[in-house]
Structures are given as C-alpha cells and as structure tokens.
Coordinates of C-alpha atoms (C1' of nucleotides) in Angstrom, one line a residue:
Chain C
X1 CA 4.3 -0.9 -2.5
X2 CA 1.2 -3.8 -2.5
X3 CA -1.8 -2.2 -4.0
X4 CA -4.7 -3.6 -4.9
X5 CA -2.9 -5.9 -7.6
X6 CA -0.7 -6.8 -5.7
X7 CA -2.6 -7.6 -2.4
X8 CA -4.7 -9.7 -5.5
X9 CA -1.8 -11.9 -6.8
X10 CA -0.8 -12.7 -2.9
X11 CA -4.1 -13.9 -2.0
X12 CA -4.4 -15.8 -5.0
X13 CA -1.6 -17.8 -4.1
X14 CA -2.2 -18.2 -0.7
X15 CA -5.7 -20.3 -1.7
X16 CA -2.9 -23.0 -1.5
X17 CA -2.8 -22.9 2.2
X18 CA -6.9 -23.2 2.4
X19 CA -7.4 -26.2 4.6
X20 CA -4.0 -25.7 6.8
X21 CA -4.2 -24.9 10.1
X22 CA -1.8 -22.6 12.0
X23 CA 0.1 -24.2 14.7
X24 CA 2.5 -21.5 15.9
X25 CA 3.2 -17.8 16.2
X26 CA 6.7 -15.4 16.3
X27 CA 7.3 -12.4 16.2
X28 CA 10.0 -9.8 17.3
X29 CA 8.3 -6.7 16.9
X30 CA 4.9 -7.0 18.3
X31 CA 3.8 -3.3 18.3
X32 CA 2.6 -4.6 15.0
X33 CA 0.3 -7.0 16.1
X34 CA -3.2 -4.6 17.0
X35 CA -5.0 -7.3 18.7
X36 CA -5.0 -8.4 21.9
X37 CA -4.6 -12.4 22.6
X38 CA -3.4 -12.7 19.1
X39 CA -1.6 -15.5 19.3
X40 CA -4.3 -17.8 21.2
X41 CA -6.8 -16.7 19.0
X42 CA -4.4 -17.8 16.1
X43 CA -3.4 -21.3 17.0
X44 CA -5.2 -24.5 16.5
X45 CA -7.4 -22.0 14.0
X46 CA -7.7 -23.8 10.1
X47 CA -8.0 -22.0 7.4
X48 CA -11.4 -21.8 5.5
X49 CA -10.6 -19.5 3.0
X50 CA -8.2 -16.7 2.0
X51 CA -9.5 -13.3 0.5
X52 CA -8.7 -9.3 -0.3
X53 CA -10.9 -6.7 1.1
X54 CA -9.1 -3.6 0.0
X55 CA -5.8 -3.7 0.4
X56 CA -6.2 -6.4 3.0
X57 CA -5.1 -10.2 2.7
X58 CA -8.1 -11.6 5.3
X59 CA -8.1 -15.2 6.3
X60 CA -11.5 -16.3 7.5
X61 CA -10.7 -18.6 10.6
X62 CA -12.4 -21.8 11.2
X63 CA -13.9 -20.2 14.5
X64 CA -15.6 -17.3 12.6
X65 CA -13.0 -15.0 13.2
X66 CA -10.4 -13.1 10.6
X67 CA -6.7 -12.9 10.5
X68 CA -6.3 -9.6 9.1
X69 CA -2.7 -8.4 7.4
X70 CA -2.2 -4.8 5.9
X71 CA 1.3 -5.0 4.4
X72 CA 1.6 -0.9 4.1
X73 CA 5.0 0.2 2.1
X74 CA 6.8 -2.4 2.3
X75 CA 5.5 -6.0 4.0
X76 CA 6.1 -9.1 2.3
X77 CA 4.7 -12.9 2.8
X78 CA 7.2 -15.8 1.8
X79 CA 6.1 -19.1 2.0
X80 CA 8.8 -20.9 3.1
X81 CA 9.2 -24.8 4.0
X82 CA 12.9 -24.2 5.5
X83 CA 13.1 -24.9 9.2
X84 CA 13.0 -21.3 10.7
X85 CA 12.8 -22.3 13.9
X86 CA 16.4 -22.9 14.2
X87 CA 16.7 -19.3 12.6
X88 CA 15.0 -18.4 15.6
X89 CA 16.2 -20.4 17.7
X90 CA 19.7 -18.9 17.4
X91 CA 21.5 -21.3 15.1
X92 CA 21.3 -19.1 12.2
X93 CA 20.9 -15.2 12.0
X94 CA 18.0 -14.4 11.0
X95 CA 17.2 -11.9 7.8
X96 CA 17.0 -8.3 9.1
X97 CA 13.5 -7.9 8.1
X98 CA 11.8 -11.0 9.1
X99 CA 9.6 -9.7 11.9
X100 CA 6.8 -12.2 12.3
X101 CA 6.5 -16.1 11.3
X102 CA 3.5 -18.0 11.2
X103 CA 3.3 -21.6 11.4
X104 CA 1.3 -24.2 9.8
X105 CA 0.5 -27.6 10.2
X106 CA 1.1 -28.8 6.7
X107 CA 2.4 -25.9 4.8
X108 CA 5.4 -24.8 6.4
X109 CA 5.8 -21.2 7.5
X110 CA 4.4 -17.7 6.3
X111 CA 7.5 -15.2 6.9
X112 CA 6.2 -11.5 7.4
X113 CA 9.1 -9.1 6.3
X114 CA 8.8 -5.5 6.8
X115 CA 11.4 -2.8 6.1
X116 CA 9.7 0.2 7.3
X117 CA 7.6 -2.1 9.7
X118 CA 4.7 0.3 8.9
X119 CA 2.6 -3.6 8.1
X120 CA -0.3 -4.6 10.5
X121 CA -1.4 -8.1 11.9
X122 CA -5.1 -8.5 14.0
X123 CA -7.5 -11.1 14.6
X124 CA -11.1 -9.3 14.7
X125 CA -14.5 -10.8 14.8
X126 CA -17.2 -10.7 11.9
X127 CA -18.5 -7.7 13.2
X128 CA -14.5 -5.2 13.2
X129 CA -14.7 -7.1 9.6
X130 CA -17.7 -5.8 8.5
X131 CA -16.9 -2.6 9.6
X132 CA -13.8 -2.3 8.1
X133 CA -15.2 -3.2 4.8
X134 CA -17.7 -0.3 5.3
X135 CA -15.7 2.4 5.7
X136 CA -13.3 1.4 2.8
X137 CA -15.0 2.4 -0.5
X138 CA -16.4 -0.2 -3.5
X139 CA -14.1 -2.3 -5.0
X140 CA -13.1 -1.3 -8.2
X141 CA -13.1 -5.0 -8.9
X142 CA -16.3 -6.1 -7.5
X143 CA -19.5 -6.4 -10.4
X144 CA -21.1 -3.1 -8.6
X145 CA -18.3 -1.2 -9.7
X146 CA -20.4 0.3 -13.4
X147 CA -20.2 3.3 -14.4
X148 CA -23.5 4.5 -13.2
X149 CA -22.3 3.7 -9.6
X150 CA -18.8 5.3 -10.8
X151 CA -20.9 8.8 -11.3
X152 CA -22.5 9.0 -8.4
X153 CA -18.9 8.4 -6.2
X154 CA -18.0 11.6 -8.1
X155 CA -21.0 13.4 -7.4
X156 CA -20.1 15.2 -4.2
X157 CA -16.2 15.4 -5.3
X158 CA -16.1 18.0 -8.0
X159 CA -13.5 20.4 -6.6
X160 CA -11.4 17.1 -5.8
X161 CA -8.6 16.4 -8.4
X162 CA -8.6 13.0 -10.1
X163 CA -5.2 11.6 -8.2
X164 CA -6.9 12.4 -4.8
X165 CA -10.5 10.8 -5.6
X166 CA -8.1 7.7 -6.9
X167 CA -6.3 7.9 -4.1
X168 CA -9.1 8.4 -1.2
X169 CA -9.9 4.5 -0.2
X170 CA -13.1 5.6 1.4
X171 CA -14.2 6.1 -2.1
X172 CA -12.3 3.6 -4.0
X173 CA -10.7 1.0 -2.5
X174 CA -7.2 -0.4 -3.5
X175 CA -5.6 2.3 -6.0
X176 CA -1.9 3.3 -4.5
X177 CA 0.4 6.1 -5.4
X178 CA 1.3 4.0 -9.2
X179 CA -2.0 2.8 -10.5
X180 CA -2.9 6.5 -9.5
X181 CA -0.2 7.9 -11.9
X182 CA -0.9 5.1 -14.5
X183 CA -4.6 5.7 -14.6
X184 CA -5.0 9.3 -15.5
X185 CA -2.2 8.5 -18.4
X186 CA -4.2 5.7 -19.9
X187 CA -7.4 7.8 -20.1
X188 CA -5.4 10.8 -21.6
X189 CA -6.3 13.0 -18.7
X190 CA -4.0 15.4 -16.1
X191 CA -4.3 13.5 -12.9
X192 CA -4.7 17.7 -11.9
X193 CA -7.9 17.8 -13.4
X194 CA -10.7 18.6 -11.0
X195 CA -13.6 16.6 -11.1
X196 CA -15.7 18.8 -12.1
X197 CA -13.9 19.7 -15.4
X198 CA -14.6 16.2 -16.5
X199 CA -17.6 15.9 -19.2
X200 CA -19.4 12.4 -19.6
X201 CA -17.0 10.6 -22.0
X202 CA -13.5 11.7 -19.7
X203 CA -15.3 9.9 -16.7
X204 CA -16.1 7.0 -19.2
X205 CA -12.5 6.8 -19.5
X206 CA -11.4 7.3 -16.3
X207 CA -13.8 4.2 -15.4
X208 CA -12.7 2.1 -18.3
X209 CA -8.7 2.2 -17.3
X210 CA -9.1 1.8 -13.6
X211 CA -10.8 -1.3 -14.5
X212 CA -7.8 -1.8 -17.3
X213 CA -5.1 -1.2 -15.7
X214 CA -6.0 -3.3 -12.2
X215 CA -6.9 -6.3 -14.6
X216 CA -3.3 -5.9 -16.6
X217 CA -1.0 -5.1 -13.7
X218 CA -3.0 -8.4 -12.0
X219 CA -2.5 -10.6 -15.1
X220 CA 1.3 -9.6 -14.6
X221 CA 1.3 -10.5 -10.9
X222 CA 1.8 -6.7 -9.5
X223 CA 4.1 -3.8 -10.1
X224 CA 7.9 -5.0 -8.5
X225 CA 9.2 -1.4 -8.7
X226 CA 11.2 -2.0 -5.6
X227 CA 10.2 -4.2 -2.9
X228 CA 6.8 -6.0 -3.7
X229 CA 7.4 -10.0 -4.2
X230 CA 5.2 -12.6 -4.4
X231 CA 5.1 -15.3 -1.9
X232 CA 7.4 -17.1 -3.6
X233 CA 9.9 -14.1 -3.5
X234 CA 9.5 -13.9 -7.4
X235 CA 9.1 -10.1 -9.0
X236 CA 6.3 -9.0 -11.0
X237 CA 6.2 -7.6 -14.3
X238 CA 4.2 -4.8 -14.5
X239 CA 7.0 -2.2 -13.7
X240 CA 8.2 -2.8 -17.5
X241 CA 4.9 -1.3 -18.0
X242 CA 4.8 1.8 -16.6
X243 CA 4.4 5.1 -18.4
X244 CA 4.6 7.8 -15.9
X245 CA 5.1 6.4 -12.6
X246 CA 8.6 8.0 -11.7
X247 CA 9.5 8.8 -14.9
X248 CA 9.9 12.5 -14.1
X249 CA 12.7 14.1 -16.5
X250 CA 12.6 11.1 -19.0
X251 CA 10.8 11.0 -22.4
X252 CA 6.8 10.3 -23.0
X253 CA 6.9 6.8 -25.2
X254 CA 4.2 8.1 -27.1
X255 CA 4.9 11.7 -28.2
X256 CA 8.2 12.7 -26.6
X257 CA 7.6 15.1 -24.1
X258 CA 9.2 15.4 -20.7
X259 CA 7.3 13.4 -17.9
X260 CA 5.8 16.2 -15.0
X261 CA 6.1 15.4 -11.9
X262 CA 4.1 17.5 -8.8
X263 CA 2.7 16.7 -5.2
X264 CA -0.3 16.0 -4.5
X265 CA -1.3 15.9 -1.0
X266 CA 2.2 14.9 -0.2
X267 CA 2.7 11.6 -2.8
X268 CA 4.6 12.1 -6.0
X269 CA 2.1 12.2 -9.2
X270 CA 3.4 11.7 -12.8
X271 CA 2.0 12.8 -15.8
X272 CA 2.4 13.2 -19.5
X273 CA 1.5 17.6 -20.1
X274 CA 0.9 16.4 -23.9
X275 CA -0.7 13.2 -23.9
X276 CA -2.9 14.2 -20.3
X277 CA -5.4 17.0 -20.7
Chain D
dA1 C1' -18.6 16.9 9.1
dA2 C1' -15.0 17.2 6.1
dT3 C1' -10.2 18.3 5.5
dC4 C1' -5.5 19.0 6.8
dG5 C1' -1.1 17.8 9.0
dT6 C1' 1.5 14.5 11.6
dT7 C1' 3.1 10.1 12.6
dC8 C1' 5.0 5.5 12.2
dC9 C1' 10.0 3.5 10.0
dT10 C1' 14.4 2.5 7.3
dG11 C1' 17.0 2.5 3.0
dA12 C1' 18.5 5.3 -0.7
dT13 C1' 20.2 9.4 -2.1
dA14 C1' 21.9 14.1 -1.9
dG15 C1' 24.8 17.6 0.0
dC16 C1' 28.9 19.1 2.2
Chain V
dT1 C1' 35.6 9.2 2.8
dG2 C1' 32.2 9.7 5.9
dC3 C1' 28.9 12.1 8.1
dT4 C1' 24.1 14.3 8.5
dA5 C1' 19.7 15.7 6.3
dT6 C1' 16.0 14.7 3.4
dC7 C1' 12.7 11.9 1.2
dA8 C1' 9.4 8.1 0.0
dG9 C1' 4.9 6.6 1.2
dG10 C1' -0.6 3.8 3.4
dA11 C1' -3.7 5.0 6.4
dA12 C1' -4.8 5.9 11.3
dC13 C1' -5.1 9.7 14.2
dG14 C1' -5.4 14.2 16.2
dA15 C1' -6.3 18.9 15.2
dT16 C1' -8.8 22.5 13.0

DNA sequence: AATCGTTCCTGATAGC
DNA sequence: TGCTATCAGGAACGAT
C-alpha cells in the first residue's frame, strides 16, 4: 500500500510532466471521481507543479486549482506513451484494473489502476486544499517536524499506544500499517506501549526512526510488498528491508525470537517481544 | 468532543 | 476439484 514513501517517490517522478498540460479524460468507474465537472475543470489545465501533502499526489493547476489523487490500498499511476485510446476504443482489451486515463499534451498518458478501487480523484480550489492540509497532521518530513514539536503531539495522547498515535494522520501525516510496524522495531520499543510509559530518551527514539525509516524506505523508492509500483511499473526495494512487517511466526534477525503479531484497531501490527520493550 | 465501528472493494487464502 | 467464507487495509462517515 502507498504511504508516505511511496506517495514521495511517485511525485518525484511525476516533476517530469511539470509543464504538460492535460488534454483528455477516461474513466470507467467514476464513483471515484469526488468532484463535480471534473473533467472540464481538468482539460486545457497545465501543470505548474506536482507535490505530496500527506498521502496525497496534488498537482497545482495552471488556473489555481488542484488535481487531487489518493491512491488508498491499492492505486497505481503508469506513465505510459502507448496509444490507449485504441485500448479504449475497443481494439484491444483493456487491463482489468485500468479505471481512469489521463491525457497529456506532450507526455502521453497517466493510467490510474486500482484493484480494490478504494483510490480517489477531485479537482478542489485553494481553499478544500488548505483545508485538507489542516486537518491532516505535520509532516514528518517537513523542517517543523523537531522533537520539541514531536512532544507536544504526544502530550494529550498518553493512554494512546505507539502504533495508533503512528497511525492517526490527524497527528502525523503519511505513516501506514508497515512504517508503523518498522518504526517501533527500529527504536527497540513494543508498538503496545502506551504513550505514557515512554520516558524522554524512548520518544527521542521514536522521533529519530520515523525520520529514519521514511528517509531509507524513500532512498529505496517505497516498500513493493505487493502491489505498490512506481510510475514506470518498476518495484521498490525496501520490502528486502523489513524486520517485522508480516513476519509473524518467522525468526527475529537480530536475536532469534518469534515475530508477535496482534491487532490494533483492526490493522495487523508486528513486533519483536525481545528486541521491543 | 473524542472515539468507536462500519463501509467501500477484490484477490488471496483457508476450510470443507 | 470447486465452492463459499474470511481477511487485508486508508480514511471518510455515522453512531455513540
């Protein structure tokens, strides 16, 4: 699933289409789309930039508004220069996931897949931007992201476990269910522990390897445990990276010990019981 | 006001 | 073999 480093190595590569304009719009599953007149507010638009907020790839539009994706469990963007029109027009079948296409004037097309189609497309003004930045959390990426600032997000949270305040994008934007497993194992601490529990030095940690393991899993373009591709369809290496994340049964690389697995609200969290205190 | 459960959806896997 | 049942999982939404 795209999480934050994900969502990071797509936009990154879609700086390429800066400067492109879109020229068309398709789509066979349009309950998607959240925005009314999406498709004339699309077309004829150029891009001026291309950025993440949260989890969200946003391109700024050349008439002040935002094309806004959320690619949820299981979206992926391909840039493609192949002619999918005749795919759509009927001369070839199209691949069973392809649900919307975008196209631009120089660049060729931006397929959407989406196998669970829980993705979202909308254009919204500078305002619905702004406000959807403001009720996401900081990003752990951004330069206000210090450890003072760190602190004071955990101040009101102390009878919330670490995986939940990892997991709670109104507080921190971007973590998903495996950065939120590989996190509390990097900073030697049970993703069970309450907030409270922690003393200064295990939320020094806990701030040093959310800021670690983004930065890693983004120099190794994203975690490709199962469907996440970049936009040239190429994989990511950080799955032969991971520790815990759905490693339940097998063996602790550092001491040994059988991987935990237990729910919290409702996702799957792995831990190390030796290593994670 | 904050927290909890439900919902969207399909492929993979388990169970019989 | 082939069917059905269960699960994964981001985040909006409704319910408490």
């Amino acid at each position: 699933m795209p999480e934050l480093p994900e969502v990071q190595t797509i936009v990154n590569d879609l700086q390429a289409l800066t400067g492109d304009t879109f020229t068309g719009f398709w789509t066979n599953f349009s309950k998607a789309v959240k925005s009314k007149n999406f498709e004339k507010d699309l077309i004829g638009q150029k891009i001026k930039s291309v950025r993440r907020v949260s989890k969200n790839i946003v391109f700024e539009l050349a008439n002040k508004n935002f094309l806004v994706l959320h690619l949820k469990m299981t979206g992926k963007l391909i840039l493609s220069d192949k002619n999918i029109m005749s795919l759509v027009t009927g001369h070839l079948s199209l691949p069973k996931h392809l649900h919307h296409i975008f196209y631009l004037k120089k660049n060729g097309v931006i397929e959407f897949h989406d196998i669970r189609k829980f993705a979202t497309l909308e254009i919204v003004d500078a305002k619905k931007l702004f406000e959807i930045s403001k009720i996401k959390g900081i990003d752990p990426l951004s330069e206000n992201f210090t450890l003072k600032k760190f602190r004071e997000i955990l101040e009101n949270k102390k009878n919330k476990n670490i995986k939940s305040v990892l997991m709670d994008q109104s507080l921190i934007s971007g973590i998903g269910n495996i950065y939120a497993s590989e996190i509390p194992y990097d900073a030697k601490l049970s993703p069970l522990r309450k907030i409270g529990s922690l003393n200064k030095n295990e939320i020094s940690s806990l701030h040093k390897s959310i800021l670690k393991i983004l930065k890693k899993a983004i120099e190794l373009r994203g975690t490709s445990f199962s469907d996440y591709r970049d936009v040239k369809g190429s994989k990511g290496s950080f799955q032969d990276h991971l520790k815990v994340y759905k490693k339940a049964g097998k063996k602790c690389a550092k001491c040994g010990t059988i991987i935990a697995k237990s729910v919290v609200e409702q996702r799957s969290t792995f831990y190390c019981p030796t290593c994670q205190r």
